[in-house]
Coordinates of C-alpha atoms in Angstrom, one line a residue:
M6 CA 154.3 58.6 122.1
A7 CA 151.8 55.9 123.2
I8 CA 148.5 55.7 121.4
D9 CA 146.6 56.4 124.6
A10 CA 148.5 59.7 125.0
L11 CA 147.8 60.6 121.3
V12 CA 144.1 59.9 121.8
S13 CA 143.8 61.9 125.0
K14 CA 145.4 64.9 123.3
K15 CA 143.2 64.8 120.2
A16 CA 139.9 63.2 121.5
G17 CA 138.1 66.4 122.4
A18 CA 138.5 68.2 119.1
L19 CA 138.2 65.2 116.9
A20 CA 135.3 63.7 118.8
L21 CA 133.4 67.0 118.2
I22 CA 134.2 66.7 114.5
A23 CA 132.9 63.1 114.4
A24 CA 129.8 63.9 116.4
T25 CA 128.8 67.0 114.5
G26 CA 129.7 65.9 111.0
L27 CA 131.8 69.0 110.3
S28 CA 134.3 66.9 108.3
L29 CA 138.0 67.6 108.3
T30 CA 138.8 71.3 108.7
S31 CA 141.5 71.4 106.1
I32 CA 140.2 68.7 103.8
P33 CA 137.0 70.3 102.6
A34 CA 134.1 68.0 101.8
G35 CA 133.6 67.6 98.0
A36 CA 137.0 69.1 97.1
R37 CA 138.6 67.8 94.0
P38 CA 142.3 68.7 94.2
A39 CA 144.4 68.3 91.1
A40 CA 147.7 66.4 91.0
P41 CA 150.2 67.4 93.7
T42 CA 152.5 69.2 91.3
A43 CA 149.7 71.4 90.1
R44 CA 147.9 71.7 93.4
Q45 CA 150.6 72.4 95.9
P46 CA 153.6 74.3 94.6
A47 CA 155.4 74.0 98.0
A48 CA 154.9 70.2 97.9
A49 CA 156.0 70.0 94.3
A50 CA 159.3 71.5 95.2
R51 CA 159.9 68.5 97.4
Q52 CA 160.4 65.4 95.2
L53 CA 157.8 62.7 96.0
P54 CA 159.0 59.2 96.5
A55 CA 160.0 57.2 93.5
G56 CA 158.1 54.1 92.4
L57 CA 154.5 55.1 93.6
S58 CA 152.4 52.8 91.5
A59 CA 149.0 52.9 93.3
L60 CA 145.9 53.9 91.4
A61 CA 145.2 56.4 94.1
W62 CA 146.9 57.6 97.3
M63 CA 146.9 60.4 99.8
V64 CA 149.1 61.5 102.7
A65 CA 147.7 63.9 105.2
D66 CA 148.4 65.4 108.6
A67 CA 145.9 63.9 111.0
D68 CA 146.4 66.7 113.5
T69 CA 145.6 69.6 111.2
G70 CA 143.8 67.9 108.3
K71 CA 146.3 69.3 105.8
V72 CA 146.6 67.3 102.6
L73 CA 150.4 67.0 102.0
A74 CA 150.2 65.2 98.7
S75 CA 147.8 63.0 96.7
R76 CA 147.1 61.2 93.5
N77 CA 143.6 60.6 92.3
P78 CA 142.3 61.2 95.8
H79 CA 138.6 61.1 94.7
R80 CA 138.9 58.2 92.3
R81 CA 136.2 55.7 93.3
L82 CA 137.7 52.3 93.8
A83 CA 136.9 49.1 95.6
P84 CA 138.1 49.5 99.2
A85 CA 138.3 45.9 100.5
S86 CA 138.6 45.7 104.3
T87 CA 139.7 49.3 104.7
L88 CA 136.0 50.0 104.6
K89 CA 135.9 48.4 108.1
T90 CA 137.1 51.8 109.3
L91 CA 133.8 53.3 108.4
F92 CA 132.0 50.3 110.0
A93 CA 133.9 50.9 113.2
V94 CA 133.3 54.6 113.2
T95 CA 129.6 53.9 112.8
V96 CA 129.0 50.9 115.2
L97 CA 131.9 50.9 117.7
P98 CA 130.4 53.6 120.0
K99 CA 127.1 51.7 120.4
F100 CA 128.0 48.6 122.5
A101 CA 129.9 48.3 125.7
A102 CA 133.1 46.2 125.4
G103 CA 132.0 43.7 128.0
R104 CA 128.6 43.0 126.5
V105 CA 128.3 39.3 125.6
R106 CA 126.7 37.9 122.4
Q107 CA 125.8 34.3 121.9
V108 CA 126.2 33.8 118.2
S109 CA 123.2 32.4 116.2
A110 CA 123.0 31.0 112.7
A111 CA 121.3 34.2 111.6
D112 CA 124.2 36.3 112.8
L113 CA 126.5 34.5 110.4
A114 CA 124.1 34.3 107.5
G115 CA 125.3 35.7 104.2
L116 CA 129.0 35.4 105.0
G117 CA 130.7 35.7 101.6
S118 CA 132.6 32.8 100.1
G119 CA 136.3 33.1 100.7
S120 CA 135.8 35.8 103.4
S121 CA 138.6 36.5 105.9
V122 CA 137.4 35.2 109.2
V123 CA 138.7 35.1 112.8
G124 CA 136.9 31.9 113.8
V125 CA 133.5 33.0 115.3
R126 CA 131.3 30.0 115.8
Q127 CA 127.6 29.5 116.1
G128 CA 126.5 28.8 119.6
R129 CA 129.5 30.2 121.3
S130 CA 129.5 33.5 123.3
Y131 CA 131.9 36.4 122.7
T132 CA 132.3 39.8 124.3
V133 CA 132.0 42.8 122.1
A134 CA 135.7 43.5 122.7
D135 CA 136.5 39.9 121.4
L136 CA 134.5 40.7 118.2
W137 CA 136.2 44.1 117.6
R138 CA 139.6 42.4 118.0
G139 CA 138.5 40.0 115.4
V140 CA 137.5 42.8 113.1
F141 CA 140.7 44.9 113.5
L142 CA 143.4 42.2 113.9
R143 CA 142.1 39.4 111.6
S144 CA 139.8 41.5 109.4
G145 CA 137.1 39.0 110.4
N146 CA 134.0 39.3 108.3
D147 CA 132.4 36.8 110.6
A148 CA 132.9 39.2 113.5
V149 CA 131.5 42.1 111.3
H150 CA 128.4 40.0 110.6
V151 CA 127.7 39.4 114.3
L152 CA 128.2 43.1 115.2
A153 CA 126.0 44.2 112.3
S154 CA 123.3 41.8 113.5
M155 CA 123.5 43.4 116.9
N156 CA 123.2 46.8 115.2
G157 CA 119.9 46.0 113.5
G158 CA 121.0 43.9 110.5
W159 CA 123.2 43.9 107.4
S160 CA 121.2 46.3 105.3
A161 CA 120.4 48.7 108.2
T162 CA 124.1 48.9 109.0
A163 CA 125.1 49.6 105.4
Q164 CA 122.5 52.4 105.3
E165 CA 123.8 53.8 108.6
M166 CA 127.4 53.6 107.3
Q167 CA 126.3 55.6 104.3
Q168 CA 124.8 58.2 106.4
T169 CA 127.9 58.4 108.6
A170 CA 130.1 58.9 105.5
R171 CA 128.0 61.8 104.2
R172 CA 127.9 63.3 107.7
L173 CA 131.7 63.3 107.7
G174 CA 131.9 64.9 104.3
A175 CA 132.9 61.7 102.5
R176 CA 131.0 61.7 99.2
D177 CA 132.9 59.2 97.1
T178 CA 131.8 56.2 99.2
T179 CA 128.9 53.8 98.4
V180 CA 128.3 51.1 101.0
T181 CA 126.8 47.8 99.9
S182 CA 128.6 45.3 102.1
P183 CA 129.7 46.6 105.6
D184 CA 132.7 44.3 105.8
G185 CA 134.3 45.6 102.6
Y186 CA 133.7 42.4 100.6
D187 CA 133.5 43.0 96.9
A188 CA 129.9 43.9 96.0
P189 CA 128.4 45.6 92.9
G190 CA 128.6 49.3 93.2
Q191 CA 130.7 49.4 96.4
V192 CA 133.4 52.0 96.2
S193 CA 135.4 54.5 98.3
S194 CA 138.4 56.7 97.7
A195 CA 141.7 57.6 99.3
F196 CA 140.2 60.9 100.5
D197 CA 137.2 59.3 102.1
L198 CA 139.2 56.5 103.8
T199 CA 141.5 59.1 105.2
V200 CA 138.5 60.9 106.6
F201 CA 137.2 57.7 108.2
A202 CA 140.6 56.9 109.8
R203 CA 140.9 60.4 111.2
A204 CA 137.4 60.3 112.7
G205 CA 138.1 56.8 114.1
L206 CA 141.3 57.8 115.8
A207 CA 139.2 60.2 117.9
N208 CA 137.7 57.2 119.6
P209 CA 140.1 55.7 122.2
D210 CA 138.7 52.2 121.6
F211 CA 139.2 52.5 117.9
A212 CA 142.7 53.8 118.4
R213 CA 143.5 50.9 120.8
Y214 CA 142.1 48.2 118.6
C215 CA 143.7 49.4 115.4
S216 CA 147.2 49.6 117.0
T217 CA 147.0 46.1 118.6
P218 CA 149.5 43.7 117.0
R219 CA 148.5 40.6 118.9
A220 CA 145.7 39.4 121.2
T221 CA 143.9 36.3 122.4
F222 CA 140.6 35.1 121.0
P223 CA 138.1 32.6 122.4
A224 CA 138.3 29.0 121.1
A225 CA 136.6 25.7 121.8
G226 CA 136.2 24.5 125.4
G227 CA 137.0 27.8 127.1
A228 CA 140.5 27.9 125.6
T229 CA 142.0 30.9 123.8
V230 CA 144.2 31.2 120.7
Q231 CA 146.5 34.0 119.9
I232 CA 145.7 36.1 116.8
E233 CA 148.1 38.4 115.0
N234 CA 147.2 41.6 113.1
T235 CA 147.3 41.1 109.4
N236 CA 148.8 44.6 109.0
R237 CA 152.4 43.7 108.2
M238 CA 153.5 47.3 108.7
L239 CA 152.2 47.1 112.3
V240 CA 153.5 43.7 113.4
G241 CA 156.7 43.5 111.2
S242 CA 156.2 40.3 109.3
H243 CA 156.7 38.6 105.9
G244 CA 160.1 40.2 105.5
L245 CA 158.8 43.7 106.4
P246 CA 160.1 45.5 109.6
R247 CA 157.6 47.2 111.9
Y248 CA 157.3 50.8 110.8
P249 CA 158.7 53.4 113.3
G250 CA 155.9 55.1 115.1
I251 CA 153.1 53.0 113.6
I252 CA 149.7 53.3 115.2
G253 CA 147.4 51.4 112.7
V254 CA 145.0 51.6 110.9
K255 CA 143.7 48.9 108.5
N256 CA 144.7 46.9 105.6
G257 CA 142.7 45.0 103.0
Y258 CA 142.7 42.8 99.9
T259 CA 140.2 41.4 97.5
S260 CA 140.6 40.3 93.9
K261 CA 138.8 43.4 92.7
A262 CA 140.3 46.0 95.0
G263 CA 143.9 44.6 95.0
N264 CA 145.9 45.6 98.1
T265 CA 144.6 48.5 100.1
L266 CA 146.0 50.2 103.2
I267 CA 145.4 53.1 105.6
A268 CA 148.5 53.6 107.7
A269 CA 148.8 56.1 110.5
A270 CA 152.1 56.8 112.4
R271 CA 153.3 59.4 114.9
R272 CA 156.7 60.9 115.1
N273 CA 158.1 64.1 116.6
G274 CA 154.8 65.4 117.6
H275 CA 153.0 64.8 114.2
T276 CA 150.5 62.2 113.3
L277 CA 150.3 61.4 109.6
I278 CA 147.9 59.1 107.6
A279 CA 148.9 57.5 104.3
T280 CA 146.1 55.8 102.3
V281 CA 147.2 53.6 99.4
L282 CA 144.8 51.9 97.0
N283 CA 145.8 49.1 94.6
P284 CA 149.5 49.4 93.8
Q285 CA 150.3 48.2 90.2
S286 CA 154.0 47.3 90.7
G287 CA 153.5 43.7 91.6
E288 CA 156.3 44.1 94.2
A289 CA 156.1 42.0 97.3
N290 CA 154.7 44.1 100.2
G291 CA 154.2 46.9 97.7
V292 CA 151.2 48.5 99.4
Y293 CA 153.2 48.7 102.7
K294 CA 156.3 50.0 101.0
E295 CA 154.5 52.7 99.2
A296 CA 152.6 53.8 102.4
G297 CA 155.9 53.8 104.3
A298 CA 157.6 55.9 101.6
L299 CA 154.8 58.4 101.7
L300 CA 154.9 58.6 105.5
D301 CA 158.7 59.1 105.4
W302 CA 158.3 61.8 102.9
G303 CA 155.6 63.5 105.0
F304 CA 157.5 63.3 108.2
N305 CA 160.5 64.9 106.5
D306 CA 158.5 67.7 105.2
V307 CA 155.4 68.2 107.4
A308 CA 156.6 71.4 108.9
G309 CA 156.7 73.1 105.5
S310 CA 153.6 71.6 104.0
E311 CA 150.6 73.6 103.0
P312 CA 146.9 72.8 103.1
A313 CA 145.1 71.9 99.9
P314 CA 143.2 74.9 98.5
R315 CA 139.5 74.6 97.9
A316 CA 138.5 73.4 94.5
R317 CA 135.2 73.6 92.7
R318 CA 132.7 71.3 94.2
S319 CA 131.6 68.5 91.8
G320 CA 128.1 67.3 91.5
A321 CA 129.1 63.8 92.8

């Protein structure tokens, strides 16, 4: 099913969730589920994929909110650019796609050394849609900086993202750098990132951007260049085939976070989200392979999966 059809089907209910801060109906805010074998007997009867090495992961049904399986879902880890999902949930609804921004030096101030960039240049003009394509496809921290500047500044945007996270019931996340760049104290979790992805998919623009494999981006002299999404699972690159039914969402990497990924796919009337943080196997494309294995497992068993029971709320 096309992403626009998915969004139109889900937008009403999910947009209400995002707007009212009710969090995910079957993923209770603050829940601390145990390991899958102890938490979900039905899931335990179905053998999980072999070779899962990530420090934390979760696979959930985006339609119902059911947690199908997880490991360390509330472990607080550096998220890298998967945190851009929260940035988009917070900022994307605020500015019309056709609005034009002429980039100033102040817009790009503080861009971290070694940041991933899409090629935003001081003095040039970009539409908001250009900037969001830069965020989603190339994980452009330069585009994030410009949008954050439009939103009142870097610190104000970080604070607003923090408020959005709490409103959505995501309590493992601390935002310091809105682009996901490694910063002291900045953490999230597989649980929270799944919440952000599910809320984001309620927005048709978010869903469209996160599922776009290739697009054009402004270059010097009125020319354009083609940019390709860095999500190998979405485009099929670096020896990895495109995952069947893939609709996004966001990948990331930093030296502290390792490889991180939120992957959503739709098959046979079900939409699943697999979030994988920092695989330890060292295997090429390991984060994509582990997410793909979790999605395959989930699609094979989603009809018989059970929601996670509520656990005692922690003080975190």
